[in-house]
mmCIF file of C-alpha atoms and ligand atoms in Angstrom:
data_model
loop_
_atom_site.group_PDB
_atom_site.id
_atom_site.type_symbol
_atom_site.label_atom_id
_atom_site.label_comp_id
_atom_site.label_asym_id
_atom_site.label_seq_id
_atom_site.Cartn_x
_atom_site.Cartn_y
_atom_site.Cartn_z
ATOM 1 C CA MET A 299 164.178 293.270 180.038
ATOM 2 C CA ASN A 300 165.579 296.780 179.742
ATOM 3 C CA SER A 301 164.215 298.345 176.558
ATOM 4 C CA ILE A 302 164.691 301.768 174.943
ATOM 5 C CA THR A 303 163.365 303.696 171.981
ATOM 6 C CA VAL A 304 165.704 305.244 169.435
ATOM 7 C CA ARG A 305 163.846 307.315 166.840
ATOM 8 C CA ASP A 306 160.929 305.118 165.744
ATOM 9 C CA LYS A 307 162.293 301.732 166.859
ATOM 10 C CA GLU A 308 162.333 299.780 170.094
ATOM 11 C CA PHE A 309 165.516 298.043 171.227
ATOM 12 C CA VAL A 310 166.237 295.596 174.061
ATOM 13 C CA SER A 311 169.385 295.339 176.141
ATOM 14 C CA TYR A 312 171.929 292.960 174.573
ATOM 15 C CA LEU A 313 175.459 293.600 175.914
ATOM 16 C CA THR A 314 175.869 295.561 179.119
ATOM 17 C CA GLU A 315 178.560 298.141 179.819
ATOM 18 C CA ASP A 316 180.196 295.649 182.197
ATOM 19 C CA GLN A 317 180.281 292.840 179.642
ATOM 20 C CA ILE A 318 181.747 295.189 177.009
ATOM 21 C CA GLN A 319 184.405 296.537 179.371
ATOM 22 C CA GLN A 320 185.419 293.064 180.597
ATOM 23 C CA ARG A 321 185.846 291.867 177.015
ATOM 24 C CA ILE A 322 187.892 294.972 176.146
ATOM 25 C CA VAL A 323 190.265 294.223 179.038
ATOM 26 C CA LYS A 324 190.866 290.754 177.517
ATOM 27 C CA LEU A 325 191.417 292.170 174.012
ATOM 28 C CA ALA A 326 193.881 294.663 175.430
ATOM 29 C CA GLU A 327 195.796 291.824 177.103
ATOM 30 C CA GLU A 328 196.066 290.030 173.763
ATOM 31 C CA LEU A 329 197.212 293.198 171.982
ATOM 32 C CA THR A 330 199.764 293.904 174.733
ATOM 33 C CA THR A 331 201.291 290.464 174.269
ATOM 34 C CA ASP A 332 201.318 290.739 170.461
ATOM 35 C CA TYR A 333 202.480 294.347 170.065
ATOM 36 C CA LYS A 334 204.769 295.083 172.976
ATOM 37 C CA ASP A 335 207.909 296.834 171.628
ATOM 38 C CA LYS A 336 206.417 297.109 168.102
ATOM 39 C CA ASN A 337 205.072 300.654 168.396
ATOM 40 C CA PRO A 338 201.832 299.771 166.592
ATOM 41 C CA LEU A 339 199.697 302.392 164.862
ATOM 42 C CA PHE A 340 196.060 301.868 165.904
ATOM 43 C CA ILE A 341 193.611 303.278 163.372
ATOM 44 C CA GLY A 342 189.995 303.784 164.395
ATOM 45 C CA VAL A 343 187.354 303.841 161.692
ATOM 46 C CA LEU A 344 184.965 306.711 162.438
ATOM 47 C CA ASN A 345 182.307 307.283 163.497
ATOM 48 C CA GLY A 346 181.212 304.039 165.094
ATOM 49 C CA SER A 347 184.535 303.026 166.637
ATOM 50 C CA PHE A 348 185.074 306.074 168.848
ATOM 51 C CA MET A 349 183.955 304.517 172.160
ATOM 52 C CA PHE A 350 185.698 301.191 171.494
ATOM 53 C CA VAL A 351 188.943 302.944 170.576
ATOM 54 C CA ALA A 352 188.843 305.155 173.678
ATOM 55 C CA ASP A 353 188.109 302.300 176.096
ATOM 56 C CA LEU A 354 190.583 299.890 174.449
ATOM 57 C CA MET A 355 193.354 302.476 174.453
ATOM 58 C CA LYS A 356 192.803 303.203 178.152
ATOM 59 C CA GLN A 357 193.566 299.531 178.865
ATOM 60 C CA LEU A 358 196.831 299.530 176.901
ATOM 61 C CA SER A 359 200.092 300.712 178.425
ATOM 62 C CA ILE A 360 202.400 299.737 175.541
ATOM 63 C CA ASP A 361 204.063 302.356 173.367
ATOM 64 C CA CYS A 362 201.708 303.040 170.449
ATOM 65 C CA GLU A 363 200.155 305.695 168.246
ATOM 66 C CA ILE A 364 196.481 306.328 167.513
ATOM 67 C CA ALA A 365 194.882 307.781 164.399
ATOM 68 C CA PHE A 366 191.427 307.880 162.859
ATOM 69 C CA ILE A 367 190.028 307.552 159.352
ATOM 70 C CA ARG A 368 186.527 307.978 158.033
ATOM 71 C CA LEU A 369 184.705 305.712 155.602
ATOM 72 C CA SER A 370 180.947 305.488 155.451
ATOM 73 C CA SER A 371 178.792 302.763 153.886
ATOM 74 C CA TYR A 372 175.389 302.630 155.569
ATOM 75 C CA ALA A 373 172.180 304.604 154.968
ATOM 76 C CA GLY A 374 169.481 303.862 157.548
ATOM 77 C CA MET A 375 169.522 300.211 158.543
ATOM 78 C CA GLU A 376 170.711 298.545 155.331
ATOM 79 C CA SER A 377 174.205 298.240 153.979
ATOM 80 C CA THR A 378 174.220 299.983 150.608
ATOM 81 C CA GLY A 379 177.270 298.028 149.463
ATOM 82 C CA ASN A 380 178.499 301.356 148.170
ATOM 83 C CA VAL A 381 181.732 301.727 150.116
ATOM 84 C CA LYS A 382 183.305 305.142 149.837
ATOM 85 C CA GLN A 383 186.839 306.453 149.959
ATOM 86 C CA VAL A 384 189.198 306.288 152.938
ATOM 87 C CA LEU A 385 189.531 309.830 154.255
ATOM 88 C CA GLY A 386 191.747 311.579 156.749
ATOM 89 C CA LEU A 387 194.904 309.490 156.922
ATOM 90 C CA GLN A 388 197.866 311.707 157.744
ATOM 91 C CA ASP A 389 200.330 309.169 159.113
ATOM 92 C CA ASN A 390 202.922 307.360 157.043
ATOM 93 C CA VAL A 391 202.060 303.671 157.385
ATOM 94 C CA PHE A 392 205.046 302.296 155.447
ATOM 95 C CA GLY A 393 206.902 299.766 157.602
ATOM 96 C CA ARG A 394 204.422 300.152 160.484
ATOM 97 C CA HIS A 395 202.416 297.564 162.388
ATOM 98 C CA ILE A 396 198.841 298.618 161.713
ATOM 99 C CA VAL A 397 195.794 297.566 163.737
ATOM 100 C CA LEU A 398 192.440 298.696 162.337
ATOM 101 C CA LEU A 399 189.817 299.262 165.024
ATOM 102 C CA GLU A 400 186.139 298.796 164.192
ATOM 103 C CA ASP A 401 182.928 298.769 166.166
ATOM 104 C CA ILE A 402 181.367 296.134 163.878
ATOM 105 C CA VAL A 403 182.164 293.936 160.905
ATOM 106 C CA ASP A 404 178.922 293.120 159.110
ATOM 107 C CA SER A 405 179.274 292.244 155.397
ATOM 108 C CA GLY A 406 182.994 292.898 155.638
ATOM 109 C CA LEU A 407 182.957 295.336 152.708
ATOM 110 C CA THR A 408 184.266 298.251 154.723
ATOM 111 C CA MET A 409 187.189 296.294 156.139
ATOM 112 C CA GLU A 410 187.999 294.625 152.812
ATOM 113 C CA GLN A 411 188.319 298.042 151.166
ATOM 114 C CA THR A 412 190.195 299.528 154.118
ATOM 115 C CA VAL A 413 192.703 296.677 154.345
ATOM 116 C CA ALA A 414 193.335 296.990 150.587
ATOM 117 C CA PHE A 415 193.931 300.726 150.995
ATOM 118 C CA PHE A 416 196.550 300.120 153.683
ATOM 119 C CA GLU A 417 198.187 297.126 151.998
ATOM 120 C CA ASP A 418 199.005 299.410 149.038
ATOM 121 C CA ARG A 419 200.970 301.623 151.406
ATOM 122 C CA GLY A 420 203.476 299.020 152.551
ATOM 123 C CA PRO A 421 202.817 298.372 156.241
ATOM 124 C CA LYS A 422 204.913 295.775 158.058
ATOM 125 C CA SER A 423 201.742 294.047 159.247
ATOM 126 C CA ILE A 424 198.044 294.724 159.298
ATOM 127 C CA GLU A 425 195.369 293.234 161.551
ATOM 128 C CA ILE A 426 191.760 293.981 162.416
ATOM 129 C CA ALA A 427 190.308 294.341 165.908
ATOM 130 C CA THR A 428 186.546 294.611 165.932
ATOM 131 C CA LEU A 429 184.284 294.744 168.973
ATOM 132 C CA LEU A 430 181.419 293.024 167.155
ATOM 133 C CA LEU A 431 181.235 290.532 164.286
ATOM 134 C CA LYS A 432 178.132 289.204 162.541
ATOM 135 C CA PRO A 433 179.444 285.893 161.166
ATOM 136 C CA GLU A 434 176.169 285.151 159.309
ATOM 137 C CA SER A 435 176.411 288.432 157.398
ATOM 138 C CA LEU A 436 180.079 288.180 156.490
ATOM 139 C CA GLU A 437 180.574 288.026 152.710
ATOM 140 C CA LYS A 438 184.297 288.703 152.505
ATOM 141 C CA ASP A 439 187.308 286.547 153.192
ATOM 142 C CA LEU A 440 188.834 288.625 155.986
ATOM 143 C CA SER A 441 191.443 287.743 158.578
ATOM 144 C CA LEU A 442 189.789 288.834 161.838
ATOM 145 C CA LYS A 443 192.342 288.256 164.546
ATOM 146 C CA TYR A 444 190.724 290.196 167.392
ATOM 147 C CA VAL A 445 186.964 289.892 167.832
ATOM 148 C CA GLY A 446 185.110 291.038 170.933
ATOM 149 C CA PHE A 447 181.749 289.354 170.424
ATOM 150 C CA GLU A 448 180.193 287.294 167.675
ATOM 151 C CA ILE A 449 176.579 288.374 167.433
ATOM 152 C CA PRO A 450 173.484 287.333 165.395
ATOM 153 C CA GLU A 451 172.320 289.138 162.274
ATOM 154 C CA LYS A 452 169.992 291.512 164.171
ATOM 155 C CA PHE A 453 170.404 295.303 164.049
ATOM 156 C CA VAL A 454 172.281 296.716 167.047
ATOM 157 C CA VAL A 455 172.657 300.205 168.465
ATOM 158 C CA GLY A 456 174.657 301.897 171.223
ATOM 159 C CA TYR A 457 178.266 302.169 172.296
ATOM 160 C CA GLY A 458 179.187 304.069 169.119
ATOM 161 C CA LEU A 459 176.748 302.218 166.859
ATOM 162 C CA ASP A 460 173.899 304.303 165.491
ATOM 163 C CA TYR A 461 170.428 304.020 164.100
ATOM 164 C CA ASP A 462 170.125 306.893 161.605
ATOM 165 C CA GLY A 463 172.730 308.856 163.524
ATOM 166 C CA HIS A 464 171.142 308.321 166.943
ATOM 167 C CA GLY A 465 172.009 306.129 169.913
ATOM 168 C CA ARG A 466 175.792 306.275 169.623
ATOM 169 C CA ASN A 467 176.054 307.739 173.135
ATOM 170 C CA LEU A 468 174.467 304.755 174.908
ATOM 171 C CA LYS A 469 176.835 302.875 177.249
ATOM 172 C CA ASP A 470 175.267 299.465 176.523
ATOM 173 C CA ILE A 471 174.557 297.756 173.227
ATOM 174 C CA TYR A 472 170.897 297.131 172.335
ATOM 175 C CA GLN A 473 169.281 294.832 169.795
ATOM 176 C CA LEU A 474 166.238 295.643 167.649
ATOM 177 C CA LYS A 475 163.144 294.246 169.387
ATOM 178 C CA GLU A 476 161.357 291.413 167.554
ATOM 179 C CA GLY A 477 157.979 292.139 165.937
HETATM 180 C C1 LIG B 796 179.448 300.707 160.049
HETATM 181 C C2 LIG B 796 180.541 300.151 160.957
HETATM 182 C C3 LIG B 796 181.531 299.608 159.960
HETATM 183 C C4 LIG B 796 180.651 299.173 158.807
HETATM 184 C C5 LIG B 796 180.453 297.682 158.835
HETATM 185 O O1 LIG B 796 179.842 301.977 159.661
HETATM 186 O O2 LIG B 796 181.114 301.130 161.753
HETATM 187 O O3 LIG B 796 182.447 300.559 159.535
HETATM 188 O O4 LIG B 796 179.394 299.825 158.967
HETATM 189 O O5 LIG B 796 179.658 297.224 157.791
HETATM 190 P P1 LIG B 796 180.194 296.280 156.623
HETATM 191 O O6 LIG B 796 181.041 295.222 157.224
HETATM 192 O O7 LIG B 796 178.922 295.755 156.028
HETATM 193 O O8 LIG B 796 180.956 297.128 155.644
HETATM 194 P P2 LIG B 796 178.867 303.045 158.963
HETATM 195 O O9 LIG B 796 179.074 303.010 157.504
HETATM 196 O O10 LIG B 796 177.474 302.808 159.468
HETATM 197 O O11 LIG B 796 179.394 304.404 159.487
HETATM 198 P P3 LIG B 796 179.565 304.916 161.004
HETATM 199 O O12 LIG B 796 180.785 304.201 161.559
HETATM 200 O O13 LIG B 796 179.787 306.365 160.862
HETATM 201 O O14 LIG B 796 178.327 304.550 161.761
#
């Protein structure tokens, strides 16, 4: 199996570039059906979502707008549970169809706080599209309409996801090697 080292840890191949891209095409088809003629505002949550947002947007030909926010919650490999402020929003979201774009929903804390932030600003609708979801880690009651892959509770890196800031540039997604 294809394995790599990021910093001090070994990871094994989990989702290939092809698998990721094929799933993104399907998600884009769903979004096209649901948001055609609605001029949605897609909002990527930095940093992890940058590759997912770019590849998903390239598969969409509907009229839409794209923005990014920042909101960080992890230090090293553990969720601190200490979710910070939403930063960087410059668009008026009142009356807009909002789709939040995430690389991964883990505990769900980040998305819970982000959805609450946007709900206060009067959007017409708000949905979440996440490439990855760890159902066993999810602690929050979130409506997750668009999910690329449900994955086990193991740490993953690549395709925007980092281990201590490293590995975001990898085209595939890798899982922490056992033992
Ligand atoms: C990651 C990921 C999500 C969040 C998910 O971001 O991109 O935003 O954690 O975890 P949760 O569901 O437990 O809240 P991180 O804080 O690591 O920042 P990053 O996107 O800059 O890597």
